[in-house]
Amino acid sequence: MWAYFKLEFFQFMRNKKNIAIYVILLFFSCYFAIKIAPTYNPIEKVEVNEIEARYETREEFLNNVVINDGTHHLTRYAAAIFPEWNEYDKQRLDAINQNNLKEYAEATYKWYAYSDNMIFYRGGGVLYYNPGYYTFGNNYATMDGHFGYLYNASRYEGYTEVNSDLTINIFEERTALQTLQRLLNSYLPLILIVSCILFTVDIVLKDRRNPTLLQGLPLSDWRKLMVKGFVSLLGSVLAIIPLSVGLLIIGVQNGFGDFGLPVPIYIADDIFSNRMMWEYLIQNMLLIIFWFSLIISLVLLASVTLKNEFANLFVASVLVLAELMYFNRGIGAIKDFHWYPTSYVQVGQITSGYRNYLYASEALTFGSGLAIIGLCTCMFLFFTFLLSNRRKFKLL
Amino acid sequence: MWNMLKTFFILEKSNKRNIFACISVAIFVFGLMFFVKTEDLGNAVKEKSGEYQSLSSALSQYQNVDATDSGNGSNLYKNLVLQQLLVSKQRMAIKMDRPELFMDAAIELTDLRTKSFGMEGFDNVESYLPSKIENQLDRVFYDYMNQTGIPLSIDSLTFFQFLSYLFVVLGSVWFVFISIYTCGIMIEDFQHTSLIKGYPITFDKYVIAKSIATMLIVGVFIVEIFIFSLPLLYFKGVGNPSYPIPVFDGVFTVYPIYKYIGVAILYMIFISIFTILLSVILNVLLKNMYLTLFVELLLFIVPMLFPNMMNLIPYNPFNYMNYSHLLNGQTPDLANPVVLNATHGLIYIGMSIVLMVVAVKIFLTTGKLKRV
């Protein structure tokens, strides 16, 4: 068994296709670190001018406003809510001018919490979130802003309790670990899963070229399949190495961040709770490995039944892309899409709870993801096991 | 040659790759139908309320002041207030079912936007408004609608409306699909080189016959797209085949849907031939189907990763592989604007095809082939 594992692993590593995938991943991670990451422009920046402009306009209004019987109700409203708001803005300004980042985090946390409360529940079409959310064609800008402000409130609250040094780069989520966190929320899981598909797609069928060589091995077909699956799981996990090169480059430029930094997790009903960075990354890693197993078991099953590489590619990509067909914002409130394994393909968004927010559901959690994906993997493996134990079965 | 083709058809008939490619085309068509339905594309009410919201947030950057002509607001502020007014008018027109009012407001709106681009302080509100190109496309669209009096379509799932959307999406993925489909075109034969060497025709004839056979199967895929869209005829109706689609073709103009589909199919055929020949050459050079696939996809995305290259080498056929990008005028909107013309694209791709055929004829012989 061990000898066969070594044989398969060396074949895997010397496969031109697999080497090409590693090289391409390396190229993309460097391209990202050098060309795309520096242009990252977060909506919620640490910008003194913006705070100052807002603070001074409101302060001037508060100093000059005269409230009497004829005052417009919106003016009264503004006069009622601006004092507290401005108090937070003033604290932020003072803290950033004295370079006291801990205090800035404290004031900013309160500012975001207060702002969201005002804009979302009492905005009434006159108060808006940061204009960065309202881009042309975005019909869900208010919902995005709501999520963004609560997320930031939770994040800054976490910074007040963190022991490590704070920097502006941490506030703007530019450090290497935070970049990784952001990428996990967008297309990194898809890149990893697609690489896994490409690694696995020919692992069984490549033996068709020299079938006689392998017929003499004293191993059952099922065990051979397991070894092959394990090799491609290992290979897929190794894809992290070329990707981490880009992370190193970002780390040198913007700092590495800290494993103790808070990552806000959306629970339900506008409640966030913070998790440590390392905890969040381990959860993601675990869920991605479960995804790898699901993909590999599916491709193994497809390999022994359909016996065509193109068919493997097709079946696996349907699994990855199926969510596009039914996903719609808020659809989770109507239908139970959390039973579909395909709903969990955006791994980072599942663990951070953002997917729950998009689906308007509470069931798309890390735990249910593990359970459903694990269950599907077992199912596929079981079918493969049954098939491979039939008397007529031929591996190739 | 004819016998060779017949042999290939017998071989391809039982190839699982073709069956799965057919299924994936079918899934693509049906999936897109669901996508259009769930995303509610073409719902004017939804689009207009989004537009209204964007304008409100653009206006939130200004102090509220008198927006009449004699008022003391800046020109851009007055312009934005008028735009918002027109968008409200359009929303009202949709609800009241008054298409002519909608159309007038739309034309006035594009005029206002054209004016706003040159105004002072436009940079601050740029992200809330459609880009210059989008605005110009809107303009030609509404002008044409106004001239011809075609009623505004609201159902994007009628047969022709859906096809027009389908071919726009296909423009971005067709090259990728064909390269996945053809990346192993010669590999299976290379595993038995003695077979190829035994054929009673020369290698270049063999390659051409193989390409023709593959091309005919690709033709089947294109026919399949139409066949699988047919259920919409029954459920949603035909739609208007001469409904305009605004395009950029060197100048801003409109194509009726049937013309757009025609151009799209022409492009798809050219791209398919191009990709098949490219796959053949790369198969011979690299002797590995996945390497072929990766090289093709890399060549495809290089113009997107480094847009300046388009300016430098406008005759690179890979600039034209995504025809829907080409036709919706994204290329003149880049930092380094470059005007790519759809007709030129066909010429460049055609020339590359000729070059590759010549290369196959001159350089590829069976003598040097080795078993993979």
mmCIF file of N, CA and C in Angstrom, chain A residues 15-17 20-21 24 27-28 31 35 57 128 131-132 134-142 198 201-202 209-210 305-311 313-315 318 324-328, chain B residues 15-17 20-21 23-24 27 31 34-35 38-39 46-47 50-51 53-54 56-57 60-61 113 127-130 134 180-181 191 286 288-291 294 298 301 305-306 371-372:
data_model
loop_
_atom_site.group_PDB
_atom_site.id
_atom_site.type_symbol
_atom_site.label_atom_id
_atom_site.label_comp_id
_atom_site.label_asym_id
_atom_site.label_seq_id
_atom_site.Cartn_x
_atom_site.Cartn_y
_atom_site.Cartn_z
ATOM 1 N N ASN A 15 3.605 14.687 -13.277
ATOM 2 C CA ASN A 15 2.628 14.928 -14.336
ATOM 3 C C ASN A 15 2.762 16.370 -14.827
ATOM 4 N N LYS A 16 2.937 16.521 -16.147
ATOM 5 C CA LYS A 16 3.142 17.860 -16.712
ATOM 6 C C LYS A 16 1.973 18.783 -16.372
ATOM 7 N N LYS A 17 0.758 18.220 -16.439
ATOM 8 C CA LYS A 17 -0.426 19.032 -16.164
ATOM 9 C C LYS A 17 -0.386 19.590 -14.752
ATOM 10 N N ALA A 20 2.069 22.273 -14.366
ATOM 11 C CA ALA A 20 1.564 23.492 -14.995
ATOM 12 C C ALA A 20 0.578 24.200 -14.079
ATOM 13 N N ILE A 21 -0.277 23.428 -13.389
ATOM 14 C CA ILE A 21 -1.255 24.074 -12.488
ATOM 15 C C ILE A 21 -0.530 24.812 -11.366
ATOM 16 N N ILE A 24 0.919 27.961 -12.777
ATOM 17 C CA ILE A 24 -0.096 28.982 -13.054
ATOM 18 C C ILE A 24 -0.573 29.616 -11.753
ATOM 19 N N PHE A 27 1.962 32.044 -10.667
ATOM 20 C CA PHE A 27 1.898 33.259 -11.491
ATOM 21 C C PHE A 27 0.753 34.156 -11.027
ATOM 22 N N PHE A 28 -0.427 33.543 -10.817
ATOM 23 C CA PHE A 28 -1.578 34.369 -10.441
ATOM 24 C C PHE A 28 -1.396 34.987 -9.063
ATOM 25 N N TYR A 31 0.888 37.852 -9.534
ATOM 26 C CA TYR A 31 0.185 38.918 -10.274
ATOM 27 C C TYR A 31 -0.761 39.656 -9.343
ATOM 28 N N LYS A 35 0.050 43.449 -8.740
ATOM 29 C CA LYS A 35 -0.765 44.370 -9.536
ATOM 30 C C LYS A 35 -2.124 44.687 -8.926
ATOM 31 N N THR A 57 -19.240 70.517 9.367
ATOM 32 C CA THR A 57 -20.543 70.943 8.854
ATOM 33 C C THR A 57 -21.609 70.789 9.920
ATOM 34 N N TYR A 128 -28.025 58.460 4.602
ATOM 35 C CA TYR A 128 -27.463 57.421 3.736
ATOM 36 C C TYR A 128 -26.191 56.855 4.327
ATOM 37 N N PRO A 131 -21.239 56.713 0.663
ATOM 38 C CA PRO A 131 -21.628 56.703 -0.756
ATOM 39 C C PRO A 131 -20.988 55.575 -1.564
ATOM 40 N N GLY A 132 -19.896 55.000 -1.057
ATOM 41 C CA GLY A 132 -19.246 53.914 -1.779
ATOM 42 C C GLY A 132 -20.149 52.716 -2.040
ATOM 43 N N TYR A 134 -23.359 52.910 -2.883
ATOM 44 C CA TYR A 134 -24.431 53.174 -3.845
ATOM 45 C C TYR A 134 -23.863 53.319 -5.253
ATOM 46 N N THR A 135 -23.229 52.269 -5.753
ATOM 47 C CA THR A 135 -22.715 52.365 -7.114
ATOM 48 C C THR A 135 -23.858 52.156 -8.103
ATOM 49 N N PHE A 136 -23.612 52.555 -9.339
ATOM 50 C CA PHE A 136 -24.656 52.466 -10.348
ATOM 51 C C PHE A 136 -25.028 51.006 -10.598
ATOM 52 N N GLY A 137 -26.315 50.726 -10.546
ATOM 53 C CA GLY A 137 -26.768 49.374 -10.844
ATOM 54 C C GLY A 137 -26.844 48.473 -9.634
ATOM 55 N N ASN A 138 -26.448 48.957 -8.448
ATOM 56 C CA ASN A 138 -26.549 48.133 -7.256
ATOM 57 C C ASN A 138 -27.901 48.375 -6.596
ATOM 58 N N ASN A 139 -28.810 47.410 -6.729
ATOM 59 C CA ASN A 139 -30.153 47.596 -6.189
ATOM 60 C C ASN A 139 -30.229 47.288 -4.705
ATOM 61 N N TYR A 140 -29.154 46.730 -4.148
ATOM 62 C CA TYR A 140 -29.187 46.331 -2.747
ATOM 63 C C TYR A 140 -28.231 47.170 -1.905
ATOM 64 N N ALA A 141 -28.018 48.416 -2.329
ATOM 65 C CA ALA A 141 -27.004 49.239 -1.671
ATOM 66 C C ALA A 141 -27.282 49.415 -0.189
ATOM 67 N N THR A 142 -28.551 49.626 0.172
ATOM 68 C CA THR A 142 -28.865 49.850 1.588
ATOM 69 C C THR A 142 -28.536 48.606 2.403
ATOM 70 N N LEU A 198 -9.042 19.848 -11.531
ATOM 71 C CA LEU A 198 -8.062 19.579 -12.583
ATOM 72 C C LEU A 198 -7.001 18.575 -12.124
ATOM 73 N N VAL A 201 -8.861 15.021 -12.259
ATOM 74 C CA VAL A 201 -9.640 14.582 -13.412
ATOM 75 C C VAL A 201 -9.033 13.385 -14.142
ATOM 76 N N ASP A 202 -7.697 13.272 -14.123
ATOM 77 C CA ASP A 202 -7.113 12.156 -14.884
ATOM 78 C C ASP A 202 -6.439 11.133 -13.986
ATOM 79 N N ARG A 209 -3.149 4.134 -20.342
ATOM 80 C CA ARG A 209 -2.074 4.021 -21.329
ATOM 81 C C ARG A 209 -1.245 2.764 -21.109
ATOM 82 N N ASN A 210 -1.080 2.376 -19.848
ATOM 83 C CA ASN A 210 -0.292 1.165 -19.589
ATOM 84 C C ASN A 210 -1.054 0.240 -18.654
ATOM 85 N N THR A 305 -17.431 5.047 -13.517
ATOM 86 C CA THR A 305 -18.671 4.769 -14.243
ATOM 87 C C THR A 305 -18.613 5.288 -15.676
ATOM 88 N N LEU A 306 -18.192 6.532 -15.855
ATOM 89 C CA LEU A 306 -18.253 7.131 -17.198
ATOM 90 C C LEU A 306 -16.979 6.908 -18.008
ATOM 91 N N LYS A 307 -15.848 6.789 -17.327
ATOM 92 C CA LYS A 307 -14.567 6.474 -17.979
ATOM 93 C C LYS A 307 -14.187 7.442 -19.090
ATOM 94 N N ASN A 308 -14.390 8.730 -18.840
ATOM 95 C CA ASN A 308 -14.007 9.727 -19.839
ATOM 96 C C ASN A 308 -13.604 11.006 -19.110
ATOM 97 N N GLU A 309 -12.459 11.576 -19.482
ATOM 98 C CA GLU A 309 -11.962 12.736 -18.736
ATOM 99 C C GLU A 309 -12.864 13.946 -18.912
ATOM 100 N N PHE A 310 -13.359 14.114 -20.129
ATOM 101 C CA PHE A 310 -14.237 15.245 -20.389
ATOM 102 C C PHE A 310 -15.500 15.129 -19.534
ATOM 103 N N ALA A 311 -15.995 13.907 -19.395
ATOM 104 C CA ALA A 311 -17.185 13.691 -18.571
ATOM 105 C C ALA A 311 -16.894 14.036 -17.113
ATOM 106 N N LEU A 313 -14.752 16.194 -15.990
ATOM 107 C CA LEU A 313 -14.668 17.652 -15.925
ATOM 108 C C LEU A 313 -16.069 18.248 -15.880
ATOM 109 N N PHE A 314 -16.942 17.697 -16.714
ATOM 110 C CA PHE A 314 -18.302 18.198 -16.832
ATOM 111 C C PHE A 314 -19.080 17.997 -15.531
ATOM 112 N N VAL A 315 -19.017 16.776 -15.004
ATOM 113 C CA VAL A 315 -19.779 16.472 -13.788
ATOM 114 C C VAL A 315 -19.313 17.354 -12.633
ATOM 115 N N VAL A 318 -20.392 21.021 -13.010
ATOM 116 C CA VAL A 318 -21.819 21.217 -12.718
ATOM 117 C C VAL A 318 -22.015 21.370 -11.209
ATOM 118 N N LEU A 324 -25.400 28.969 -9.160
ATOM 119 C CA LEU A 324 -25.801 30.118 -9.978
ATOM 120 C C LEU A 324 -27.236 30.003 -10.465
ATOM 121 N N MET A 325 -27.695 28.755 -10.631
ATOM 122 C CA MET A 325 -29.011 28.564 -11.241
ATOM 123 C C MET A 325 -30.138 28.941 -10.310
ATOM 124 N N TYR A 326 -29.943 28.814 -9.007
ATOM 125 C CA TYR A 326 -31.073 29.093 -8.113
ATOM 126 C C TYR A 326 -30.809 30.243 -7.161
ATOM 127 N N PHE A 327 -29.556 30.679 -7.042
ATOM 128 C CA PHE A 327 -29.277 31.695 -6.040
ATOM 129 C C PHE A 327 -29.912 33.039 -6.395
ATOM 130 N N ASN A 328 -30.531 33.616 -5.415
ATOM 131 C CA ASN A 328 -31.124 34.936 -5.574
ATOM 132 C C ASN A 328 -31.156 35.526 -4.181
ATOM 133 N N ASN B 15 -18.107 8.563 -29.220
ATOM 134 C CA ASN B 15 -17.212 9.230 -28.277
ATOM 135 C C ASN B 15 -18.029 9.896 -27.170
ATOM 136 N N LYS B 16 -17.697 9.544 -25.917
ATOM 137 C CA LYS B 16 -18.475 10.084 -24.801
ATOM 138 C C LYS B 16 -18.315 11.583 -24.674
ATOM 139 N N ARG B 17 -17.163 12.087 -25.137
ATOM 140 C CA ARG B 17 -16.920 13.517 -25.020
ATOM 141 C C ARG B 17 -18.015 14.308 -25.721
ATOM 142 N N PHE B 20 -21.268 14.314 -23.712
ATOM 143 C CA PHE B 20 -21.253 15.213 -22.562
ATOM 144 C C PHE B 20 -21.192 16.671 -22.971
ATOM 145 N N ALA B 21 -20.536 16.952 -24.096
ATOM 146 C CA ALA B 21 -20.533 18.334 -24.571
ATOM 147 C C ALA B 21 -21.951 18.755 -24.938
ATOM 148 N N ILE B 23 -24.713 17.569 -23.653
ATOM 149 C CA ILE B 23 -25.471 17.754 -22.411
ATOM 150 C C ILE B 23 -25.100 19.087 -21.770
ATOM 151 N N SER B 24 -23.805 19.441 -21.823
ATOM 152 C CA SER B 24 -23.429 20.694 -21.158
ATOM 153 C C SER B 24 -24.025 21.890 -21.885
ATOM 154 N N ILE B 27 -27.576 22.047 -20.670
ATOM 155 C CA ILE B 27 -27.663 22.558 -19.298
ATOM 156 C C ILE B 27 -27.405 24.057 -19.281
ATOM 157 N N GLY B 31 -30.059 26.415 -17.843
ATOM 158 C CA GLY B 31 -29.578 27.157 -16.672
ATOM 159 C C GLY B 31 -29.725 28.644 -16.861
ATOM 160 N N PHE B 34 -33.245 29.765 -16.233
ATOM 161 C CA PHE B 34 -33.533 29.922 -14.804
ATOM 162 C C PHE B 34 -32.883 31.187 -14.262
ATOM 163 N N PHE B 35 -31.661 31.436 -14.734
ATOM 164 C CA PHE B 35 -30.933 32.615 -14.259
ATOM 165 C C PHE B 35 -31.695 33.887 -14.613
ATOM 166 N N THR B 38 -34.767 34.042 -12.312
ATOM 167 C CA THR B 38 -34.574 34.389 -10.902
ATOM 168 C C THR B 38 -34.016 35.803 -10.746
ATOM 169 N N GLU B 39 -33.124 36.210 -11.653
ATOM 170 C CA GLU B 39 -32.565 37.553 -11.530
ATOM 171 C C GLU B 39 -33.545 38.616 -12.001
ATOM 172 N N LYS B 46 -37.564 47.614 -11.529
ATOM 173 C CA LYS B 46 -36.453 47.375 -10.622
ATOM 174 C C LYS B 46 -35.232 48.212 -11.017
ATOM 175 N N GLU B 47 -34.943 48.215 -12.336
ATOM 176 C CA GLU B 47 -33.775 48.959 -12.803
ATOM 177 C C GLU B 47 -33.911 50.443 -12.501
ATOM 178 N N GLY B 50 -33.337 51.341 -8.922
ATOM 179 C CA GLY B 50 -31.909 51.351 -8.623
ATOM 180 C C GLY B 50 -31.259 52.634 -9.092
ATOM 181 N N GLU B 51 -31.656 53.067 -10.294
ATOM 182 C CA GLU B 51 -31.103 54.292 -10.854
ATOM 183 C C GLU B 51 -31.459 55.494 -9.978
ATOM 184 N N GLN B 53 -32.055 55.483 -6.816
ATOM 185 C CA GLN B 53 -31.278 55.440 -5.584
ATOM 186 C C GLN B 53 -29.856 55.962 -5.805
ATOM 187 N N SER B 54 -29.252 55.544 -6.942
ATOM 188 C CA SER B 54 -27.908 56.011 -7.243
ATOM 189 C C SER B 54 -27.880 57.526 -7.336
ATOM 190 N N SER B 56 -29.945 59.616 -5.951
ATOM 191 C CA SER B 56 -30.134 60.229 -4.633
ATOM 192 C C SER B 56 -28.814 60.298 -3.893
ATOM 193 N N SER B 57 -28.028 59.209 -4.007
ATOM 194 C CA SER B 57 -26.781 59.262 -3.249
ATOM 195 C C SER B 57 -25.777 60.197 -3.914
ATOM 196 N N SER B 60 -26.692 63.400 -2.536
ATOM 197 C CA SER B 60 -26.409 63.580 -1.114
ATOM 198 C C SER B 60 -25.035 64.193 -0.894
ATOM 199 N N GLN B 61 -24.233 64.240 -1.943
ATOM 200 C CA GLN B 61 -22.920 64.886 -1.817
ATOM 201 C C GLN B 61 -23.030 66.406 -1.832
ATOM 202 N N ARG B 113 -27.286 63.462 -19.499
ATOM 203 C CA ARG B 113 -26.076 62.765 -19.056
ATOM 204 C C ARG B 113 -24.906 63.136 -19.938
ATOM 205 N N SER B 127 -19.176 57.431 -10.161
ATOM 206 C CA SER B 127 -19.529 56.027 -9.922
ATOM 207 C C SER B 127 -21.034 55.820 -9.793
ATOM 208 N N TYR B 128 -21.804 56.906 -9.643
ATOM 209 C CA TYR B 128 -23.246 56.739 -9.493
ATOM 210 C C TYR B 128 -23.970 56.768 -10.830
ATOM 211 N N LEU B 129 -23.242 57.077 -11.879
ATOM 212 C CA LEU B 129 -23.888 57.261 -13.185
ATOM 213 C C LEU B 129 -23.353 56.237 -14.171
ATOM 214 N N PRO B 130 -24.122 55.924 -15.212
ATOM 215 C CA PRO B 130 -23.595 55.016 -16.237
ATOM 216 C C PRO B 130 -22.416 55.665 -16.946
ATOM 217 N N GLU B 134 -21.880 53.484 -22.024
ATOM 218 C CA GLU B 134 -23.221 52.953 -21.750
ATOM 219 C C GLU B 134 -24.282 53.980 -22.127
ATOM 220 N N ILE B 180 -11.862 23.801 -24.209
ATOM 221 C CA ILE B 180 -11.972 22.602 -23.370
ATOM 222 C C ILE B 180 -12.378 21.403 -24.234
ATOM 223 N N TYR B 181 -13.294 21.660 -25.171
ATOM 224 C CA TYR B 181 -13.792 20.559 -25.993
ATOM 225 C C TYR B 181 -12.710 20.003 -26.921
ATOM 226 N N GLN B 191 -1.730 8.379 -29.231
ATOM 227 C CA GLN B 191 -1.403 7.221 -28.416
ATOM 228 C C GLN B 191 -1.206 5.977 -29.280
ATOM 229 N N LEU B 286 3.096 20.181 -27.770
ATOM 230 C CA LEU B 286 3.192 19.917 -26.330
ATOM 231 C C LEU B 286 2.885 18.471 -25.970
ATOM 232 N N ASN B 288 0.290 17.121 -24.846
ATOM 233 C CA ASN B 288 -0.455 16.936 -23.596
ATOM 234 C C ASN B 288 -1.705 17.787 -23.667
ATOM 235 N N MET B 289 -2.877 17.181 -23.427
ATOM 236 C CA MET B 289 -4.097 17.957 -23.648
ATOM 237 C C MET B 289 -4.296 19.054 -22.619
ATOM 238 N N TYR B 290 -3.851 18.824 -21.376
ATOM 239 C CA TYR B 290 -4.074 19.863 -20.365
ATOM 240 C C TYR B 290 -3.142 21.045 -20.581
ATOM 241 N N LEU B 291 -1.911 20.746 -20.981
ATOM 242 C CA LEU B 291 -1.005 21.858 -21.277
ATOM 243 C C LEU B 291 -1.575 22.689 -22.418
ATOM 244 N N PHE B 294 -4.259 24.865 -20.984
ATOM 245 C CA PHE B 294 -3.761 25.978 -20.175
ATOM 246 C C PHE B 294 -3.158 27.058 -21.049
ATOM 247 N N LEU B 298 -4.487 30.815 -21.191
ATOM 248 C CA LEU B 298 -3.584 31.925 -20.849
ATOM 249 C C LEU B 298 -3.555 32.945 -21.966
ATOM 250 N N ILE B 301 -6.600 35.097 -21.748
ATOM 251 C CA ILE B 301 -6.758 36.136 -20.726
ATOM 252 C C ILE B 301 -5.619 37.156 -20.721
ATOM 253 N N LEU B 305 -5.454 40.743 -18.748
ATOM 254 C CA LEU B 305 -4.528 41.050 -17.663
ATOM 255 C C LEU B 305 -3.687 42.275 -18.001
ATOM 256 N N PHE B 306 -3.295 42.387 -19.248
ATOM 257 C CA PHE B 306 -2.456 43.509 -19.661
ATOM 258 C C PHE B 306 -3.137 44.261 -20.799
ATOM 259 N N ARG B 371 5.079 8.306 -30.136
ATOM 260 C CA ARG B 371 3.956 7.893 -29.306
ATOM 261 C C ARG B 371 3.978 8.688 -27.990
ATOM 262 N N VAL B 372 2.781 9.138 -27.583
ATOM 263 C CA VAL B 372 2.710 9.921 -26.347
ATOM 264 C C VAL B 372 2.762 8.977 -25.155
#
